[in-house]
PDB file of C-alpha atoms in Angstrom:
ATOM      1  CA  MET A   9      33.379  28.489  -2.758  1.00 45.00           C
ATOM      2  CA  HIS A  10      33.173  27.661  -6.070  1.00 51.00           C
ATOM      3  CA  TYR A  11      31.974  24.117  -5.453  1.00 47.00           C
ATOM      4  CA  LYS A  12      29.240  25.444  -3.527  1.00 56.00           C
ATOM      5  CA  ARG A  13      28.114  27.754  -6.927  1.00 54.00           C
ATOM      6  CA  LEU A  14      28.262  24.844  -9.180  1.00 43.00           C
ATOM      7  CA  LEU A  15      26.477  22.483  -6.820  1.00 45.00           C
ATOM      8  CA  ALA A  16      23.769  25.732  -6.549  1.00 50.00           C
ATOM      9  CA  LEU A  17      23.872  25.565 -10.838  1.00 45.00           C
ATOM     10  CA  ILE A  18      23.402  22.196 -11.187  1.00 44.00           C
ATOM     11  CA  ASP A  19      20.334  22.018  -8.814  1.00 49.00           C
ATOM     12  CA  SER A  20      19.002  25.063 -10.411  1.00 49.00           C
ATOM     13  CA  VAL A  21      18.766  23.038 -13.665  1.00 54.00           C
ATOM     14  CA  SER A  22      16.121  20.513 -14.526  1.00 62.00           C
ATOM     15  CA  SER A  23      16.795  17.093 -14.957  1.00 86.00           C
ATOM     16  CA  HIS A  24      13.635  15.319 -16.077  1.00 92.00           C
ATOM     17  CA  LEU A  25      11.063  15.031 -18.166  1.00 96.00           C
ATOM     18  CA  SER A  26       7.750  17.187 -17.161  1.00 96.00           C
ATOM     19  CA  VAL A  27       4.459  15.621 -17.822  1.00 97.00           C
ATOM     20  CA  GLY A  28       1.884  17.960 -17.570  1.00 96.00           C
ATOM     21  CA  LEU A  29      -1.968  16.570 -17.430  1.00 96.00           C
ATOM     22  CA  ASP A  30      -4.912  18.386 -17.536  1.00 94.00           C
ATOM     23  CA  VAL A  31      -7.665  16.690 -16.032  1.00 94.00           C
ATOM     24  CA  GLY A  32     -11.431  16.739 -17.001  1.00 92.00           C
ATOM     25  CA  ALA A  33     -14.367  14.437 -16.291  1.00 92.00           C
ATOM     26  CA  ASP A  34     -14.127  12.169 -19.045  1.00 94.00           C
ATOM     27  CA  PHE A  35     -10.962  12.493 -20.980  1.00 95.00           C
ATOM     28  CA  THR A  36      -7.243  14.254 -19.769  1.00 96.00           C
ATOM     29  CA  TRP A  37      -5.044  16.220 -22.180  1.00 96.00           C
ATOM     30  CA  MET A  38      -1.174  15.030 -21.565  1.00 97.00           C
ATOM     31  CA  SER A  39       1.835  17.299 -23.047  1.00 97.00           C
ATOM     32  CA  ILE A  40       5.046  16.053 -21.903  1.00 97.00           C
ATOM     33  CA  ALA A  41       8.304  19.219 -21.596  1.00 96.00           C
ATOM     34  CA  LEU A  42      11.862  18.544 -22.191  1.00 95.00           C
ATOM     35  CA  PRO A  43      14.070  20.303 -19.306  1.00 94.00           C
ATOM     36  CA  ASN A  44      14.969  23.409 -21.951  1.00 91.00           C
ATOM     37  CA  GLY A  45      10.926  24.113 -22.206  1.00 91.00           C
ATOM     38  CA  SER A  46      10.274  22.497 -25.630  1.00 94.00           C
ATOM     39  CA  PHE A  47       7.748  19.613 -26.268  1.00 96.00           C
ATOM     40  CA  THR A  48       8.257  16.708 -27.331  1.00 95.00           C
ATOM     41  CA  GLY A  49       5.013  16.474 -29.733  1.00 92.00           C
ATOM     42  CA  LYS A  50       1.361  17.326 -29.908  1.00 94.00           C
ATOM     43  CA  PRO A  51      -0.885  17.107 -26.427  1.00 96.00           C
ATOM     44  CA  PHE A  52      -2.237  13.873 -26.400  1.00 96.00           C
ATOM     45  CA  LYS A  53      -5.425  12.853 -25.770  1.00 97.00           C
ATOM     46  CA  ILE A  54      -6.417  10.466 -22.700  1.00 97.00           C
ATOM     47  CA  VAL A  55     -10.197   8.549 -22.790  1.00 96.00           C
ATOM     48  CA  HIS A  56     -10.761   7.828 -19.180  1.00 93.00           C
ATOM     49  CA  SER A  57     -13.359   4.774 -20.025  1.00 93.00           C
ATOM     50  CA  ASP A  58     -10.832   3.537 -22.564  1.00 95.00           C
ATOM     51  CA  PRO A  59      -7.788   1.373 -20.999  1.00 94.00           C
ATOM     52  CA  GLY A  60      -6.161   1.214 -24.428  1.00 96.00           C
ATOM     53  CA  SER A  61      -5.979   5.119 -24.384  1.00 96.00           C
ATOM     54  CA  ARG A  62      -4.324   5.064 -21.090  1.00 96.00           C
ATOM     55  CA  ASP A  63      -1.604   2.313 -21.532  1.00 97.00           C
ATOM     56  CA  LEU A  64      -0.731   4.359 -24.982  1.00 97.00           C
ATOM     57  CA  ALA A  65       0.080   7.331 -22.968  1.00 97.00           C
ATOM     58  CA  VAL A  66       1.842   5.143 -20.743  1.00 98.00           C
ATOM     59  CA  ALA A  67       3.763   3.756 -23.591  1.00 98.00           C
ATOM     60  CA  LYS A  68       4.684   7.695 -25.090  1.00 98.00           C
ATOM     61  CA  ILE A  69       5.689   8.718 -21.591  1.00 98.00           C
ATOM     62  CA  LYS A  70       8.418   5.751 -22.081  1.00 98.00           C
ATOM     63  CA  GLU A  71       9.196   6.259 -25.231  1.00 97.00           C
ATOM     64  CA  ALA A  72       9.823   9.813 -24.625  1.00 97.00           C
ATOM     65  CA  GLN A  73      12.149   8.871 -21.151  1.00 97.00           C
ATOM     66  CA  GLU A  74      14.204   6.126 -23.614  1.00 97.00           C
ATOM     67  CA  THR A  75      14.797   8.796 -26.061  1.00 96.00           C
ATOM     68  CA  TYR A  76      15.664  11.713 -23.898  1.00 95.00           C
ATOM     69  CA  SER A  77      17.782   9.536 -21.590  1.00 95.00           C
ATOM     70  CA  LEU A  78      15.629  11.139 -18.580  1.00 95.00           C
ATOM     71  CA  LYS A  79      13.198   9.884 -16.375  1.00 95.00           C
ATOM     72  CA  SER A  80       9.894  11.645 -16.000  1.00 96.00           C
ATOM     73  CA  ARG A  81       7.592  13.881 -13.116  1.00 96.00           C
ATOM     74  CA  CYS A  82       4.043  13.874 -13.853  1.00 97.00           C
ATOM     75  CA  PHE A  83       1.766  16.503 -12.887  1.00 96.00           C
ATOM     76  CA  LEU A  84      -1.886  16.792 -12.726  1.00 95.00           C
ATOM     77  CA  GLU A  85      -3.916  19.424 -12.133  1.00 90.00           C
ATOM     78  CA  SER A  86      -6.415  19.144  -9.064  1.00 86.00           C
ATOM     79  CA  THR A  87      -9.986  18.598 -10.642  1.00 82.00           C
ATOM     80  CA  GLY A  88     -12.661  17.908  -8.299  1.00 87.00           C
ATOM     81  CA  ILE A  89     -11.786  13.869  -7.741  1.00 91.00           C
ATOM     82  CA  TYR A  90     -11.501  13.369 -11.676  1.00 92.00           C
ATOM     83  CA  HIS A  91      -7.822  13.598 -11.193  1.00 93.00           C
ATOM     84  CA  ILE A  92      -7.772  10.321  -8.661  1.00 94.00           C
ATOM     85  CA  PRO A  93      -8.056   7.537 -10.602  1.00 94.00           C
ATOM     86  CA  LEU A  94      -5.274   8.585 -13.699  1.00 95.00           C
ATOM     87  CA  LEU A  95      -3.471   9.615 -10.325  1.00 96.00           C
ATOM     88  CA  CYS A  96      -3.885   6.076  -8.872  1.00 96.00           C
ATOM     89  CA  PHE A  97      -3.309   4.511 -12.315  1.00 96.00           C
ATOM     90  CA  LEU A  98       0.204   6.335 -13.322  1.00 97.00           C
ATOM     91  CA  ARG A  99       1.639   5.648  -9.688  1.00 98.00           C
ATOM     92  CA  ASP A 100       0.884   1.770 -10.174  1.00 97.00           C
ATOM     93  CA  LYS A 101       2.866   2.027 -13.214  1.00 97.00           C
ATOM     94  CA  GLY A 102       6.066   3.507 -11.410  1.00 97.00           C
ATOM     95  CA  PHE A 103       5.923   6.991 -12.532  1.00 97.00           C
ATOM     96  CA  ASP A 104       6.041  10.120  -9.862  1.00 96.00           C
ATOM     97  CA  CYS A 105       3.170  12.144  -9.781  1.00 96.00           C
ATOM     98  CA  SER A 106       2.040  15.342  -7.827  1.00 94.00           C
ATOM     99  CA  VAL A 107      -0.966  17.191  -7.998  1.00 94.00           C
ATOM    100  CA  ILE A 108      -0.616  20.954  -8.214  1.00 92.00           C
ATOM    101  CA  ASN A 109      -3.174  23.520  -7.861  1.00 87.00           C
ATOM    102  CA  PRO A 110      -4.805  24.797 -11.148  1.00 83.00           C
ATOM    103  CA  ILE A 111      -4.119  28.545  -9.558  1.00 78.00           C
ATOM    104  CA  ILE A 112      -0.572  27.477  -9.551  1.00 77.00           C
ATOM    105  CA  THR A 113      -0.873  27.042 -13.180  1.00 74.00           C
ATOM    106  CA  LYS A 114      -3.146  29.424 -14.144  1.00 71.00           C
ATOM    107  CA  ASN A 115      -0.438  32.259 -12.344  1.00 69.00           C
ATOM    108  CA  SER A 116       2.883  31.302 -13.285  1.00 61.00           C
ATOM    109  CA  THR A 117       3.730  31.069 -16.837  1.00 53.00           C
ATOM    110  CA  ASN A 118       3.181  34.026 -19.212  1.00 56.00           C
ATOM    111  CA  ILE A 119       2.798  31.991 -22.588  1.00 54.00           C
ATOM    112  CA  ASN A 120      -0.690  32.807 -22.952  1.00 51.00           C
ATOM    113  CA  ILE A 121      -0.706  36.553 -24.685  1.00 51.00           C
ATOM    114  CA  ARG A 122      -3.963  36.053 -26.311  1.00 55.00           C
ATOM    115  CA  LYS A 123      -5.943  35.076 -23.231  1.00 57.00           C
ATOM    116  CA  LEU A 124      -6.418  31.090 -24.978  1.00 57.00           C
ATOM    117  CA  HIS A 125      -7.961  28.971 -22.829  1.00 60.00           C
ATOM    118  CA  ASN A 126      -8.083  25.172 -23.933  1.00 72.00           C
ATOM    119  CA  ASP A 127      -7.258  22.045 -22.022  1.00 73.00           C
ATOM    120  CA  LYS A 128      -4.618  21.112 -24.444  1.00 82.00           C
ATOM    121  CA  PHE A 129      -2.938  24.623 -23.969  1.00 85.00           C
ATOM    122  CA  ASP A 130      -3.469  23.920 -20.402  1.00 88.00           C
ATOM    123  CA  SER A 131      -1.694  20.742 -20.103  1.00 92.00           C
ATOM    124  CA  LYS A 132       1.424  22.582 -21.868  1.00 92.00           C
ATOM    125  CA  LYS A 133       1.389  25.235 -18.829  1.00 90.00           C
ATOM    126  CA  ALA A 134       1.222  22.387 -16.205  1.00 92.00           C
ATOM    127  CA  ALA A 135       4.329  20.702 -18.096  1.00 93.00           C
ATOM    128  CA  LEU A 136       5.661  23.927 -17.870  1.00 91.00           C
ATOM    129  CA  VAL A 137       4.912  24.134 -14.136  1.00 90.00           C
ATOM    130  CA  GLY A 138       6.726  20.901 -13.793  1.00 91.00           C
ATOM    131  CA  LEU A 139      10.149  21.984 -14.861  1.00 90.00           C
ATOM    132  CA  ASN A 140      10.276  24.064 -12.067  1.00 82.00           C
ATOM    133  CA  VAL A 141      13.592  22.565  -9.847  1.00 65.00           C
ATOM    134  CA  SER A 142      11.370  23.568  -7.010  1.00 68.00           C
ATOM    135  CA  LEU A 143       8.258  21.198  -6.846  1.00 59.00           C
TER     136      LEU A 143
END
């Protein structure tokens, strides 16, 4: 009986970095959350038309993986068709990626007391949604 409880407890703890990506037409904001819900740094802006910007985003994710000895999972908010090129790029680089409905992101966290809405904040919310072990 204790063994089953221990397994359930282990399964309930997130053991990955969660990369939240709020995708727009021209750029994307990226935030990286640790399993405890804190963030590795400030949100990073990825400019879609700049290959260097995309490569720097990949480098930031890999640096966080090495620093914290954790694998990462990327969560992109579905934004029309705008998320598709970035999704394919990240998958080609070997990252585990999922597309999430923006309604889930909006309704999932209660960290927005003052009704703040901006893309940086949305990338943080997407990262926090990604820490949910049921995803």
